[in-house]
């Protein structure tokens, strides 16, 4: 049973560029949540997708957007990258009516 | 403002010691509290607690929730070097399924 997968593992971008991160949820899960985790901090909730719609959103600017596909996989897009966007981006999947989330290995984004 | 606070922020102990990690919370309409272990990247699920006073146990790890005093503790007995990790606490609140996270406790076990 494949767990949550994310790609790419690492990414280096320049300020002002755009980036797309990808996530495939655990088999049987229909909900994907995205988190940003800075060094030494807990995950910060970006948004959650269910039934191809953004259901919840944390305190992140519109530069952060996402998408969920019919196969439940998801993308996180960040436009106009800032140095402060450098972080570990975690994807977590779950079943919509359950709180327990399973995490992928994350994408380490470095903005220079 | 909804928040989750973990303490201590870091802890160094020797193998064989017992440790207690704390998680306190202030949220609207508490639903559940979850503990995760983060070793390198992906946090891995440990426990979910919904009811007060009922201990959840898995091997040397155990956890309990106090909904009156708004906190949970995670105990690890007979610690091993493999227990070295960041332990994260998250709380589900309101009627959505969003989690709010603490900053974590970094636990280092010395041989």
PDB file of N, CA and C in Angstrom, chain B residues 15 21 24 28 31 36 42 54 64 66 86 98 102 105 110:
ATOM      1  N   UNK B  15      19.820   7.574  27.601  1.00  0.00           N
ATOM      2  CA  UNK B  15      19.114   6.331  27.290  1.00  0.00           C
ATOM      3  C   UNK B  15      18.641   5.679  28.599  1.00  0.00           C
ATOM      4  N   UNK B  21       6.415  14.839  27.846  1.00  0.00           N
ATOM      5  CA  UNK B  21       6.266  16.009  26.984  1.00  0.00           C
ATOM      6  C   UNK B  21       4.856  16.569  27.156  1.00  0.00           C
ATOM      7  N   UNK B  24      -0.335  22.018  25.643  1.00  0.00           N
ATOM      8  CA  UNK B  24      -1.529  22.710  26.124  1.00  0.00           C
ATOM      9  C   UNK B  24      -2.197  23.429  24.956  1.00  0.00           C
ATOM     10  N   UNK B  28     -11.232  26.914  19.875  1.00  0.00           N
ATOM     11  CA  UNK B  28     -12.684  26.970  19.863  1.00  0.00           C
ATOM     12  C   UNK B  28     -13.229  25.594  19.493  1.00  0.00           C
ATOM     13  N   UNK B  31     -12.003  19.219  19.299  1.00  0.00           N
ATOM     14  CA  UNK B  31     -12.513  17.939  18.786  1.00  0.00           C
ATOM     15  C   UNK B  31     -11.596  16.798  19.200  1.00  0.00           C
ATOM     16  N   UNK B  36       2.318  13.411  16.944  1.00  0.00           N
ATOM     17  CA  UNK B  36       3.108  12.913  15.827  1.00  0.00           C
ATOM     18  C   UNK B  36       4.583  12.928  16.212  1.00  0.00           C
ATOM     19  N   UNK B  42       8.819  13.513   7.191  1.00  0.00           N
ATOM     20  CA  UNK B  42       7.381  13.287   7.344  1.00  0.00           C
ATOM     21  C   UNK B  42       7.011  12.985   8.784  1.00  0.00           C
ATOM     22  N   UNK B  54      -8.558   8.886  29.433  1.00  0.00           N
ATOM     23  CA  UNK B  54      -8.359   7.549  28.856  1.00  0.00           C
ATOM     24  C   UNK B  54      -6.964   7.501  28.246  1.00  0.00           C
ATOM     25  N   UNK B  64      -2.170  10.861  27.474  1.00  0.00           N
ATOM     26  CA  UNK B  64      -3.451  11.065  28.120  1.00  0.00           C
ATOM     27  C   UNK B  64      -3.873  12.508  27.917  1.00  0.00           C
ATOM     28  N   UNK B  66      -6.398  15.785  29.230  1.00  0.00           N
ATOM     29  CA  UNK B  66      -7.179  16.409  30.298  1.00  0.00           C
ATOM     30  C   UNK B  66      -7.952  17.573  29.681  1.00  0.00           C
ATOM     31  N   UNK B  86      11.587  15.098  16.806  1.00  0.00           N
ATOM     32  CA  UNK B  86      10.717  16.199  17.228  1.00  0.00           C
ATOM     33  C   UNK B  86       9.322  15.613  17.404  1.00  0.00           C
ATOM     34  N   UNK B  98      -9.465  20.847   9.973  1.00  0.00           N
ATOM     35  CA  UNK B  98      -8.168  21.501   9.985  1.00  0.00           C
ATOM     36  C   UNK B  98      -7.491  21.250  11.313  1.00  0.00           C
ATOM     37  N   UNK B 102       1.395  22.670  17.352  1.00  0.00           N
ATOM     38  CA  UNK B 102       2.391  23.267  18.212  1.00  0.00           C
ATOM     39  C   UNK B 102       3.734  23.314  17.496  1.00  0.00           C
ATOM     40  N   UNK B 105       8.479  19.553  20.391  1.00  0.00           N
ATOM     41  CA  UNK B 105       9.532  19.360  21.386  1.00  0.00           C
ATOM     42  C   UNK B 105      10.622  18.529  20.740  1.00  0.00           C
ATOM     43  N   UNK B 110      20.752  10.650  24.562  1.00  0.00           N
ATOM     44  CA  UNK B 110      22.186  10.365  24.530  1.00  0.00           C
ATOM     45  C   UNK B 110      22.445   8.928  24.973  1.00  0.00           C
TER      46      UNK B 110
END
